[in-house]
PDB file of C-alpha atoms and ligand atoms in Angstrom:
ATOM      1  CA  MET A 181     -17.664   1.123 -12.843  1.00 41.00           C
ATOM      2  CA  LYS A 182     -19.635   0.737 -16.018  1.00 39.00           C
ATOM      3  CA  THR A 183     -17.842  -0.405 -19.112  1.00 38.00           C
ATOM      4  CA  ASN A 184     -18.057   1.061 -22.579  1.00 40.00           C
ATOM      5  CA  GLY A 185     -20.703  -1.543 -23.278  1.00 37.00           C
ATOM      6  CA  GLY A 186     -22.812  -0.280 -20.375  1.00 39.00           C
ATOM      7  CA  ASN A 187     -22.659   3.264 -21.690  1.00 41.00           C
ATOM      8  CA  ARG A 188     -23.545   2.109 -25.122  1.00 36.00           C
ATOM      9  CA  GLY A 189     -26.762   0.607 -23.717  1.00 40.00           C
ATOM     10  CA  TRP A 190     -28.213   3.841 -22.434  1.00 40.00           C
ATOM     11  CA  LYS A 191     -26.529   5.843 -25.174  1.00 38.00           C
ATOM     12  CA  GLY A 192     -28.657   3.776 -27.563  1.00 39.00           C
ATOM     13  CA  LEU A 193     -31.733   4.702 -25.548  1.00 40.00           C
ATOM     14  CA  LEU A 194     -30.875   8.387 -25.921  1.00 39.00           C
ATOM     15  CA  TRP A 195     -30.570   7.974 -29.662  1.00 39.00           C
ATOM     16  CA  ILE A 196     -33.955   6.242 -29.865  1.00 39.00           C
ATOM     17  CA  THR A 197     -35.426   9.060 -27.767  1.00 38.00           C
ATOM     18  CA  ALA A 198     -33.767  11.606 -30.036  1.00 37.00           C
ATOM     19  CA  ALA A 199     -35.127   9.823 -33.095  1.00 37.00           C
ATOM     20  CA  VAL A 200     -38.694   9.789 -31.725  1.00 36.00           C
ATOM     21  CA  VAL A 201     -38.427  13.471 -30.769  1.00 34.00           C
ATOM     22  CA  ALA A 202     -37.034  14.257 -34.216  1.00 34.00           C
ATOM     23  CA  VAL A 203     -39.862  12.506 -36.034  1.00 32.00           C
ATOM     24  CA  LYS A 204     -42.609  13.902 -33.768  1.00 31.00           C
ATOM     25  CA  GLY A 205     -41.071  17.335 -33.812  1.00 29.00           C
ATOM     26  CA  GLY A 206     -40.966  17.388 -37.571  1.00 26.00           C
ATOM     27  CA  TRP A 207     -37.195  17.543 -38.113  1.00 23.00           C
ATOM     28  CA  GLY A 208     -37.848  15.014 -40.857  1.00 23.00           C
ATOM     29  CA  VAL A 209     -34.473  13.249 -40.731  1.00 25.00           C
ATOM     30  CA  LEU A 210     -32.614  11.454 -37.998  1.00 26.00           C
ATOM     31  CA  THR A 211     -30.063  14.122 -37.227  1.00 28.00           C
ATOM     32  CA  PRO A 212     -28.445  14.185 -33.785  1.00 30.00           C
ATOM     33  CA  ALA A 213     -30.670  16.007 -31.330  1.00 30.00           C
ATOM     34  CA  PRO A 214     -29.319  19.327 -30.080  1.00 32.00           C
ATOM     35  CA  ALA A 215     -28.110  19.174 -26.490  1.00 31.00           C
ATOM     36  CA  GLU A 216     -31.187  20.802 -25.010  1.00 32.00           C
ATOM     37  CA  ALA A 217     -33.603  18.444 -26.796  1.00 32.00           C
ATOM     38  CA  VAL A 218     -32.628  15.354 -24.799  1.00 37.00           C
ATOM     39  CA  ALA A 219     -32.908  15.406 -21.029  1.00 36.00           C
ATOM     40  CA  LEU A 220     -29.866  13.734 -19.550  1.00 39.00           C
ATOM     41  CA  PRO A 221     -30.524  11.446 -16.635  1.00 40.00           C
ATOM     42  CA  SER A 222     -29.835  12.927 -13.218  1.00 43.00           C
ATOM     43  CA  SER A 223     -27.058  10.835 -11.691  1.00 50.00           C
ATOM     44  CA  PRO A 224     -27.452   9.837  -8.058  1.00 56.00           C
ATOM     45  CA  ALA A 225     -25.003   7.103  -9.101  1.00 87.00           C
ATOM     46  CA  THR A 226     -22.245   9.610  -9.864  1.00 96.00           C
ATOM     47  CA  GLU A 227     -19.119   8.030  -8.450  1.00 97.00           C
ATOM     48  CA  ASN A 228     -17.264   9.702  -5.637  1.00 98.00           C
ATOM     49  CA  ILE A 229     -13.496   9.881  -6.216  1.00 98.00           C
ATOM     50  CA  ALA A 230     -11.447  11.267  -3.335  1.00 98.00           C
ATOM     51  CA  HIS A 231      -8.706  13.403  -4.866  1.00 98.00           C
ATOM     52  CA  ARG A 232      -5.392  12.581  -3.168  1.00 98.00           C
ATOM     53  CA  GLY A 233      -7.584  11.118  -0.398  1.00 98.00           C
ATOM     54  CA  ALA A 234      -9.858  13.367   1.652  1.00 98.00           C
ATOM     55  CA  SER A 235      -7.302  16.069   0.994  1.00 98.00           C
ATOM     56  CA  GLY A 236      -9.570  18.902   2.115  1.00 98.00           C
ATOM     57  CA  HIS A 237      -9.505  17.458   5.642  1.00 98.00           C
ATOM     58  CA  ALA A 238      -6.105  15.788   5.989  1.00 98.00           C
ATOM     59  CA  PRO A 239      -2.692  16.117   4.330  1.00 98.00           C
ATOM     60  CA  GLU A 240      -2.977  14.996   0.723  1.00 98.00           C
ATOM     61  CA  SER A 241      -1.597  11.639  -0.356  1.00 98.00           C
ATOM     62  CA  THR A 242      -1.002  10.347   3.178  1.00 98.00           C
ATOM     63  CA  LEU A 243      -2.553   7.278   4.799  1.00 98.00           C
ATOM     64  CA  PRO A 244      -4.716   9.430   7.141  1.00 98.00           C
ATOM     65  CA  ALA A 245      -6.182  11.188   4.072  1.00 98.00           C
ATOM     66  CA  PHE A 246      -6.841   7.896   2.282  1.00 98.00           C
ATOM     67  CA  ARG A 247      -8.410   6.255   5.338  1.00 97.00           C
ATOM     68  CA  LEU A 248     -10.570   9.281   5.983  1.00 97.00           C
ATOM     69  CA  ALA A 249     -11.778   9.212   2.371  1.00 97.00           C
ATOM     70  CA  ASN A 250     -12.897   5.669   2.923  1.00 95.00           C
ATOM     71  CA  ARG A 251     -14.815   6.636   6.060  1.00 96.00           C
ATOM     72  CA  MET A 252     -16.371   9.600   4.246  1.00 97.00           C
ATOM     73  CA  GLY A 253     -18.012   7.412   1.650  1.00 94.00           C
ATOM     74  CA  ALA A 254     -15.634   7.721  -1.303  1.00 97.00           C
ATOM     75  CA  ASP A 255     -16.119   5.044  -3.957  1.00 96.00           C
ATOM     76  CA  TRP A 256     -12.536   5.465  -5.132  1.00 97.00           C
ATOM     77  CA  ILE A 257      -9.361   7.049  -3.884  1.00 98.00           C
ATOM     78  CA  GLU A 258      -7.279   8.951  -6.396  1.00 98.00           C
ATOM     79  CA  LEU A 259      -3.505   8.969  -6.113  1.00 98.00           C
ATOM     80  CA  ASP A 260      -0.364   9.886  -8.043  1.00 98.00           C
ATOM     81  CA  VAL A 261       2.849   7.870  -8.135  1.00 97.00           C
ATOM     82  CA  HIS A 262       6.498   8.788  -8.525  1.00 97.00           C
ATOM     83  CA  GLN A 263       9.608   6.629  -8.514  1.00 96.00           C
ATOM     84  CA  THR A 264      12.319   7.101  -5.895  1.00 97.00           C
ATOM     85  CA  ARG A 265      16.068   7.045  -6.579  1.00 96.00           C
ATOM     86  CA  ASP A 266      16.201   3.409  -5.480  1.00 97.00           C
ATOM     87  CA  GLY A 267      13.275   2.418  -7.714  1.00 96.00           C
ATOM     88  CA  GLU A 268      10.402   2.305  -5.195  1.00 97.00           C
ATOM     89  CA  LEU A 269       6.929   3.681  -5.967  1.00 97.00           C
ATOM     90  CA  ALA A 270       6.014   6.568  -3.690  1.00 98.00           C
ATOM     91  CA  VAL A 271       2.553   8.130  -3.532  1.00 98.00           C
ATOM     92  CA  ILE A 272       2.947  11.884  -3.836  1.00 98.00           C
ATOM     93  CA  HIS A 273       1.498  14.409  -6.264  1.00 98.00           C
ATOM     94  CA  ASP A 274       4.406  16.761  -6.943  1.00 98.00           C
ATOM     95  CA  LYS A 275       7.724  15.827  -8.526  1.00 96.00           C
ATOM     96  CA  SER A 276       9.443  17.287  -5.496  1.00 98.00           C
ATOM     97  CA  VAL A 277       8.862  16.988  -1.767  1.00 98.00           C
ATOM     98  CA  ASN A 278       9.167  20.747  -1.203  1.00 98.00           C
ATOM     99  CA  ARG A 279       5.495  21.733  -0.945  1.00 98.00           C
ATOM    100  CA  THR A 280       4.100  18.891   1.160  1.00 98.00           C
ATOM    101  CA  THR A 281       6.966  17.923   3.482  1.00 98.00           C
ATOM    102  CA  ASN A 282       9.668  19.509   5.606  1.00 98.00           C
ATOM    103  CA  GLY A 283      12.297  18.301   3.103  1.00 98.00           C
ATOM    104  CA  GLN A 284      13.693  19.513  -0.180  1.00 98.00           C
ATOM    105  CA  GLY A 285      14.442  17.867  -3.503  1.00 98.00           C
ATOM    106  CA  ALA A 286      13.046  15.807  -6.341  1.00 98.00           C
ATOM    107  CA  VAL A 287      11.508  12.443  -5.449  1.00 97.00           C
ATOM    108  CA  LYS A 288      13.627  10.784  -8.138  1.00 96.00           C
ATOM    109  CA  ASN A 289      16.790  12.001  -6.377  1.00 97.00           C
ATOM    110  CA  LEU A 290      15.808  10.693  -2.943  1.00 98.00           C
ATOM    111  CA  THR A 291      15.768   7.115  -1.678  1.00 98.00           C
ATOM    112  CA  LEU A 292      12.696   5.660  -0.018  1.00 98.00           C
ATOM    113  CA  SER A 293      14.368   5.726   3.373  1.00 98.00           C
ATOM    114  CA  GLN A 294      15.149   9.432   2.893  1.00 98.00           C
ATOM    115  CA  LEU A 295      11.496  10.065   1.973  1.00 98.00           C
ATOM    116  CA  LYS A 296      10.326   8.123   4.991  1.00 98.00           C
ATOM    117  CA  ARG A 297      12.209  10.440   7.320  1.00 98.00           C
ATOM    118  CA  LEU A 298      10.212  13.453   6.098  1.00 98.00           C
ATOM    119  CA  ASP A 299       7.192  14.914   7.865  1.00 98.00           C
ATOM    120  CA  ALA A 300       4.317  15.087   5.364  1.00 98.00           C
ATOM    121  CA  GLY A 301       1.711  16.351   7.853  1.00 98.00           C
ATOM    122  CA  SER A 302       2.980  19.489   9.602  1.00 97.00           C
ATOM    123  CA  TRP A 303       2.507  21.700   6.546  1.00 97.00           C
ATOM    124  CA  PHE A 304      -1.209  20.823   6.689  1.00 97.00           C
ATOM    125  CA  ASP A 305      -1.457  21.696  10.402  1.00 97.00           C
ATOM    126  CA  ALA A 306       0.141  25.047   9.637  1.00 96.00           C
ATOM    127  CA  THR A 307      -2.234  25.829   6.766  1.00 96.00           C
ATOM    128  CA  HIS A 308      -5.368  24.590   8.633  1.00 95.00           C
ATOM    129  CA  PRO A 309      -5.034  26.170  12.094  1.00 94.00           C
ATOM    130  CA  LYS A 310      -8.708  25.483  12.939  1.00 93.00           C
ATOM    131  CA  GLN A 311      -8.260  21.710  12.600  1.00 91.00           C
ATOM    132  CA  THR A 312      -8.446  19.953  15.946  1.00 92.00           C
ATOM    133  CA  VAL A 313      -6.421  16.948  14.805  1.00 94.00           C
ATOM    134  CA  SER A 314      -2.661  17.229  14.313  1.00 97.00           C
ATOM    135  CA  TYR A 315      -1.131  15.358  11.390  1.00 98.00           C
ATOM    136  CA  ARG A 316       2.442  16.055  12.411  1.00 97.00           C
ATOM    137  CA  GLY A 317       4.634  13.083  11.565  1.00 97.00           C
ATOM    138  CA  ALA A 318       2.451  11.686   8.750  1.00 98.00           C
ATOM    139  CA  ARG A 319       4.663   9.983   6.170  1.00 98.00           C
ATOM    140  CA  ILE A 320       4.805   9.691   2.397  1.00 98.00           C
ATOM    141  CA  PRO A 321       3.400   6.205   1.725  1.00 98.00           C
ATOM    142  CA  THR A 322       4.467   3.695  -0.888  1.00 98.00           C
ATOM    143  CA  LEU A 323       1.898   2.467  -3.403  1.00 98.00           C
ATOM    144  CA  GLU A 324       1.927  -0.872  -1.630  1.00 98.00           C
ATOM    145  CA  GLU A 325       1.108   0.735   1.729  1.00 98.00           C
ATOM    146  CA  VAL A 326      -1.817   2.636   0.227  1.00 98.00           C
ATOM    147  CA  LEU A 327      -3.217  -0.519  -1.384  1.00 97.00           C
ATOM    148  CA  LEU A 328      -2.996  -2.371   1.928  1.00 96.00           C
ATOM    149  CA  SER A 329      -4.503   0.534   3.887  1.00 95.00           C
ATOM    150  CA  GLN A 330      -7.864   0.252   2.140  1.00 93.00           C
ATOM    151  CA  GLY A 331      -8.662  -3.357   2.993  1.00 89.00           C
ATOM    152  CA  LYS A 332     -10.242  -5.877   0.652  1.00 87.00           C
ATOM    153  CA  GLN A 333     -12.823  -3.495  -0.782  1.00 88.00           C
ATOM    154  CA  GLY A 334     -10.508  -0.559  -1.639  1.00 94.00           C
ATOM    155  CA  ARG A 335     -10.875   0.961  -5.091  1.00 96.00           C
ATOM    156  CA  PHE A 336      -8.067   2.943  -6.643  1.00 97.00           C
ATOM    157  CA  CYS A 337      -7.923   5.585  -9.339  1.00 98.00           C
ATOM    158  CA  ILE A 338      -4.205   5.711 -10.087  1.00 98.00           C
ATOM    159  CA  GLU A 339      -2.760   8.573 -12.073  1.00 98.00           C
ATOM    160  CA  ILE A 340       0.459   8.059 -14.015  1.00 96.00           C
ATOM    161  CA  LYS A 341       1.992  11.457 -14.562  1.00 93.00           C
ATOM    162  CA  GLU A 342       3.407  12.664 -17.837  1.00 91.00           C
ATOM    163  CA  GLY A 343       7.153  12.345 -18.256  1.00 89.00           C
ATOM    164  CA  LEU A 344       7.748   9.401 -15.910  1.00 91.00           C
ATOM    165  CA  PRO A 345      10.042   6.597 -17.166  1.00 89.00           C
ATOM    166  CA  VAL A 346       8.097   3.899 -19.056  1.00 88.00           C
ATOM    167  CA  GLY A 347       9.188   1.373 -16.437  1.00 89.00           C
ATOM    168  CA  VAL A 348       6.962   3.095 -13.871  1.00 94.00           C
ATOM    169  CA  GLU A 349       3.799   1.909 -15.625  1.00 95.00           C
ATOM    170  CA  LYS A 350       4.985  -1.676 -15.612  1.00 95.00           C
ATOM    171  CA  GLN A 351       5.974  -1.398 -11.987  1.00 97.00           C
ATOM    172  CA  VAL A 352       2.509  -0.047 -11.088  1.00 97.00           C
ATOM    173  CA  LEU A 353       0.827  -2.862 -13.011  1.00 96.00           C
ATOM    174  CA  ASP A 354       3.084  -5.498 -11.439  1.00 96.00           C
ATOM    175  CA  THR A 355       2.263  -4.125  -7.988  1.00 97.00           C
ATOM    176  CA  LEU A 356      -1.469  -4.224  -8.741  1.00 96.00           C
ATOM    177  CA  LYS A 357      -1.149  -7.784 -10.001  1.00 94.00           C
ATOM    178  CA  ARG A 358       0.721  -8.869  -6.881  1.00 95.00           C
ATOM    179  CA  HIS A 359      -2.168  -7.505  -4.819  1.00 93.00           C
ATOM    180  CA  GLY A 360      -4.763  -9.285  -6.948  1.00 91.00           C
ATOM    181  CA  LEU A 361      -6.170  -5.980  -8.195  1.00 93.00           C
ATOM    182  CA  LEU A 362      -6.159  -6.383 -11.933  1.00 90.00           C
ATOM    183  CA  PRO A 363      -9.718  -6.594 -13.246  1.00 75.00           C
ATOM    184  CA  ARG A 364     -10.961  -9.976 -12.318  1.00 69.00           C
ATOM    185  CA  HIS A 365     -13.315  -8.342  -9.831  1.00 68.00           C
ATOM    186  CA  GLN A 366     -16.827  -7.056 -10.191  1.00 69.00           C
ATOM    187  CA  PRO A 367     -17.074  -4.251  -9.361  1.00 76.00           C
ATOM    188  CA  GLU A 368     -13.575  -3.599 -10.578  1.00 88.00           C
ATOM    189  CA  ARG A 369     -11.177  -2.066  -8.149  1.00 94.00           C
ATOM    190  CA  VAL A 370      -8.705  -0.164 -10.287  1.00 96.00           C
ATOM    191  CA  MET A 371      -8.735   2.484 -12.974  1.00 97.00           C
ATOM    192  CA  ILE A 372      -5.686   4.143 -14.444  1.00 98.00           C
ATOM    193  CA  GLN A 373      -5.722   7.744 -15.566  1.00 98.00           C
ATOM    194  CA  SER A 374      -3.182   9.919 -17.311  1.00 97.00           C
ATOM    195  CA  PHE A 375      -2.871  13.122 -19.296  1.00 97.00           C
ATOM    196  CA  ASP A 376      -0.449  11.204 -21.540  1.00 96.00           C
ATOM    197  CA  PRO A 377      -2.262   9.182 -24.240  1.00 97.00           C
ATOM    198  CA  HIS A 378       0.879   7.111 -24.921  1.00 96.00           C
ATOM    199  CA  VAL A 379       0.786   5.756 -21.378  1.00 96.00           C
ATOM    200  CA  LEU A 380      -2.842   4.709 -21.779  1.00 97.00           C
ATOM    201  CA  LYS A 381      -2.325   3.203 -25.226  1.00 97.00           C
ATOM    202  CA  ARG A 382       0.519   1.041 -23.960  1.00 96.00           C
ATOM    203  CA  ILE A 383      -1.586  -0.145 -21.029  1.00 96.00           C
ATOM    204  CA  ARG A 384      -4.523  -0.888 -23.332  1.00 96.00           C
ATOM    205  CA  GLN A 385      -2.215  -3.145 -25.362  1.00 95.00           C
ATOM    206  CA  SER A 386      -0.939  -5.088 -22.384  1.00 94.00           C
ATOM    207  CA  HIS A 387      -4.101  -5.005 -20.209  1.00 94.00           C
ATOM    208  CA  PRO A 388      -7.113  -4.598 -22.503  1.00 93.00           C
ATOM    209  CA  ARG A 389      -9.658  -5.051 -19.704  1.00 92.00           C
ATOM    210  CA  LEU A 390      -8.341  -2.369 -17.403  1.00 95.00           C
ATOM    211  CA  THR A 391     -10.466   0.799 -17.177  1.00 96.00           C
ATOM    212  CA  LEU A 392      -8.550   3.785 -18.555  1.00 97.00           C
ATOM    213  CA  VAL A 393      -9.288   7.486 -18.200  1.00 98.00           C
ATOM    214  CA  GLN A 394      -7.824  10.066 -20.566  1.00 98.00           C
ATOM    215  CA  LEU A 395      -7.385  13.284 -18.607  1.00 97.00           C
ATOM    216  CA  ILE A 396      -7.859  16.449 -20.628  1.00 96.00           C
ATOM    217  CA  HIS A 397      -5.826  19.527 -19.765  1.00 93.00           C
ATOM    218  CA  PHE A 398      -7.701  22.690 -18.819  1.00 91.00           C
ATOM    219  CA  ARG A 399      -6.387  24.476 -21.915  1.00 86.00           C
ATOM    220  CA  GLU A 400      -7.401  21.663 -24.317  1.00 85.00           C
ATOM    221  CA  ALA A 401     -10.972  21.083 -23.186  1.00 78.00           C
ATOM    222  CA  GLY A 402     -12.648  23.456 -25.651  1.00 76.00           C
ATOM    223  CA  SER A 403     -10.881  21.974 -28.665  1.00 72.00           C
ATOM    224  CA  LEU A 404     -12.012  18.381 -28.274  1.00 83.00           C
ATOM    225  CA  SER A 405     -13.805  17.577 -31.542  1.00 90.00           C
ATOM    226  CA  ARG A 406     -15.963  14.568 -32.338  1.00 93.00           C
ATOM    227  CA  PRO A 407     -13.089  12.821 -34.194  1.00 94.00           C
ATOM    228  CA  GLY A 408     -10.875  13.630 -31.211  1.00 94.00           C
ATOM    229  CA  LEU A 409     -13.344  11.918 -28.874  1.00 96.00           C
ATOM    230  CA  GLN A 410     -13.633   8.954 -31.221  1.00 97.00           C
ATOM    231  CA  GLN A 411      -9.854   8.550 -31.189  1.00 97.00           C
ATOM    232  CA  ILE A 412      -9.877   8.539 -27.396  1.00 97.00           C
ATOM    233  CA  ALA A 413     -12.700   5.990 -27.378  1.00 98.00           C
ATOM    234  CA  ASP A 414     -10.393   3.612 -29.285  1.00 98.00           C
ATOM    235  CA  TYR A 415      -8.112   3.177 -26.276  1.00 98.00           C
ATOM    236  CA  ALA A 416      -9.884   4.610 -23.203  1.00 98.00           C
ATOM    237  CA  ASP A 417     -13.181   4.202 -21.366  1.00 98.00           C
ATOM    238  CA  ALA A 418     -13.566   7.690 -19.952  1.00 98.00           C
ATOM    239  CA  ILE A 419     -12.320  11.243 -20.139  1.00 97.00           C
ATOM    240  CA  GLY A 420     -11.556  13.492 -17.195  1.00 97.00           C
ATOM    241  CA  TYR A 421     -12.375  17.160 -17.627  1.00 96.00           C
ATOM    242  CA  HIS A 422     -11.467  20.150 -15.551  1.00 96.00           C
ATOM    243  CA  GLN A 423     -14.738  21.132 -13.874  1.00 95.00           C
ATOM    244  CA  ARG A 424     -14.450  24.774 -14.912  1.00 93.00           C
ATOM    245  CA  ARG A 425     -14.225  23.773 -18.580  1.00 90.00           C
ATOM    246  CA  MET A 426     -17.087  21.257 -18.476  1.00 93.00           C
ATOM    247  CA  GLU A 427     -20.247  22.192 -20.350  1.00 92.00           C
ATOM    248  CA  ARG A 428     -23.453  20.201 -20.403  1.00 94.00           C
ATOM    249  CA  ASP A 429     -22.831  19.429 -24.045  1.00 93.00           C
ATOM    250  CA  ASP A 430     -19.435  17.856 -23.268  1.00 94.00           C
ATOM    251  CA  ILE A 431     -21.235  15.177 -21.280  1.00 95.00           C
ATOM    252  CA  ARG A 432     -23.665  14.477 -24.080  1.00 95.00           C
ATOM    253  CA  ARG A 433     -20.867  14.355 -26.667  1.00 94.00           C
ATOM    254  CA  ALA A 434     -18.699  12.013 -24.574  1.00 96.00           C
ATOM    255  CA  HIS A 435     -21.624   9.661 -23.960  1.00 96.00           C
ATOM    256  CA  ARG A 436     -22.463   9.661 -27.648  1.00 96.00           C
ATOM    257  CA  GLU A 437     -19.008   8.188 -28.312  1.00 97.00           C
ATOM    258  CA  GLY A 438     -19.401   5.586 -25.568  1.00 97.00           C
ATOM    259  CA  LEU A 439     -17.088   7.426 -23.185  1.00 97.00           C
ATOM    260  CA  ARG A 440     -17.822   8.105 -19.556  1.00 97.00           C
ATOM    261  CA  ILE A 441     -16.914  11.560 -18.331  1.00 97.00           C
ATOM    262  CA  HIS A 442     -15.411  12.567 -14.988  1.00 98.00           C
ATOM    263  CA  ALA A 443     -14.984  16.059 -13.560  1.00 97.00           C
ATOM    264  CA  TYR A 444     -11.943  17.152 -11.576  1.00 98.00           C
ATOM    265  CA  THR A 445     -11.621  18.717  -8.975  1.00 98.00           C
ATOM    266  CA  VAL A 446     -15.021  19.768  -7.629  1.00 98.00           C
ATOM    267  CA  ASN A 447     -15.227  21.034  -4.067  1.00 98.00           C
ATOM    268  CA  ARG A 448     -18.407  23.137  -3.941  1.00 98.00           C
ATOM    269  CA  LYS A 449     -21.745  21.418  -3.380  1.00 98.00           C
ATOM    270  CA  LYS A 450     -23.512  23.738  -5.789  1.00 98.00           C
ATOM    271  CA  LYS A 451     -21.192  22.684  -8.607  1.00 98.00           C
ATOM    272  CA  MET A 452     -21.548  19.010  -7.626  1.00 97.00           C
ATOM    273  CA  ARG A 453     -25.338  19.329  -7.902  1.00 97.00           C
ATOM    274  CA  GLN A 454     -25.105  21.006 -11.298  1.00 97.00           C
ATOM    275  CA  LEU A 455     -22.760  18.366 -12.728  1.00 97.00           C
ATOM    276  CA  MET A 456     -24.936  15.578 -11.381  1.00 96.00           C
ATOM    277  CA  ASP A 457     -27.991  17.195 -12.980  1.00 95.00           C
ATOM    278  CA  TRP A 458     -26.076  17.144 -16.241  1.00 95.00           C
ATOM    279  CA  GLY A 459     -25.334  13.416 -15.889  1.00 95.00           C
ATOM    280  CA  VAL A 460     -21.610  13.401 -15.108  1.00 97.00           C
ATOM    281  CA  ASP A 461     -20.363   9.884 -14.328  1.00 97.00           C
ATOM    282  CA  ALA A 462     -17.833  10.645 -11.606  1.00 98.00           C
ATOM    283  CA  ILE A 463     -16.624  13.601  -9.588  1.00 98.00           C
ATOM    284  CA  CYS A 464     -13.119  13.886  -8.208  1.00 98.00           C
ATOM    285  CA  THR A 465     -13.161  15.953  -5.017  1.00 98.00           C
ATOM    286  CA  ASN A 466     -11.024  16.921  -2.037  1.00 98.00           C
ATOM    287  CA  PHE A 467     -14.226  16.665   0.059  1.00 98.00           C
ATOM    288  CA  PRO A 468     -15.802  13.224  -0.457  1.00 98.00           C
ATOM    289  CA  ASP A 469     -18.071  13.945   2.532  1.00 98.00           C
ATOM    290  CA  ARG A 470     -19.685  16.857   0.666  1.00 98.00           C
ATOM    291  CA  LEU A 471     -20.315  14.697  -2.388  1.00 97.00           C
ATOM    292  CA  ARG A 472     -21.690  11.925  -0.163  1.00 96.00           C
ATOM    293  CA  ASP A 473     -24.131  14.455   1.342  1.00 96.00           C
ATOM    294  CA  VAL A 474     -25.211  15.743  -2.067  1.00 96.00           C
ATOM    295  CA  LYS A 475     -25.825  12.179  -3.237  1.00 95.00           C
ATOM    296  CA  ARG A 476     -27.867  11.486  -0.093  1.00 93.00           C
ATOM    297  CA  GLU A 477     -30.071  14.534  -0.745  1.00 91.00           C
ATOM    298  CA  ARG A 478     -31.042  12.866  -4.013  1.00 84.00           C
ATOM    299  CA  HIS A 479     -31.978   9.588  -2.416  1.00 75.00           C
ATOM    300  CA  ARG A 480     -34.408  11.143   0.049  1.00 72.00           C
TER     301      ARG A 480
HETATM  302  O1  G3P B 104      -8.336  13.482 -11.384  1.00 50.35           O
HETATM  303  C1  G3P B 104      -7.644  14.461 -12.063  1.00 50.35           C
HETATM  304  C2  G3P B 104      -6.559  15.082 -11.260  1.00 50.35           C
HETATM  305  O2  G3P B 104      -5.978  14.201 -10.368  1.00 50.35           O
HETATM  306  C3  G3P B 104      -5.526  15.670 -12.164  1.00 50.35           C
HETATM  307  O3  G3P B 104      -4.881  16.716 -11.589  1.00 50.35           O
HETATM  308  O4  G3P B 104      -2.862  17.743 -10.725  1.00 50.35           O
HETATM  309  O5  G3P B 104      -4.529  16.864  -9.162  1.00 50.35           O
HETATM  310  O6  G3P B 104      -3.113  15.302 -10.445  1.00 50.35           O
HETATM  311  P1  G3P B 104      -3.794  16.632 -10.429  1.00 50.35           P
HETATM  312 CA1   CA B 105      -3.853  13.234  -9.784  1.00 50.35          CA
END
């Protein structure tokens, strides 16, 4: 994962290029080049983030999905955490267990042992009848179990949802620390993302070296101004955009402010190729194998 500093290096190069183009092209003054005037680098290095694991192939947010993501060449696994009634951290996307298990109820109203009795795989078998593997009996994992499942090289993109108690952040950070995952490593092994800027600002205060990603809601993408990006750059390293709202110019504008830019959630190869041509830094996908293949095409 590059840092802000890394982005600033090649961002500077773009500005020099823009300046040379401006002078040669007769613009006369060093105004920012329009988007089409500067070719963005194609990004074979675009990072591969497996959204809720390889969730296109296995039930989301379960150990089989996370392990499969690893085998399919993901650089990172993305996951969401919720707190159980007895204060444990469970890895599950929704607030409730209704959609992805055979149980009912809000995670916060269930104990870990109640969660562990639920089947988090059969729903996937039922919705993917052509799959040859059965995931019946897969369980909701704890954060700790997911961290351990990825071995010593695992890299984790952890989303902290809006509206969770503040204590959840601290509990996530304490868990990461216990597992030696706070950023002493190179390459680093953790990034934290959230739609809630307050969560990220608090983490920046307590853990200034941790990579933070400000997720941008679908509805807000078009309204992100330059001052808005600059404010984000004060506390975060990257922004995460909905892929359908991402324009080529968004990538240029984010880079100009020293921010990396990620796209979520991209499942079609054609779209992956387009975003890579535009220079996106990371793609979050349910199909890390497809992104691996697209990246390989570019190395041939
Ligand atoms: O990486 C962004 C993505 O995880 C945010 O959306 O709803 O899948 O958590 P969601
Ligand atoms: Ca998420």
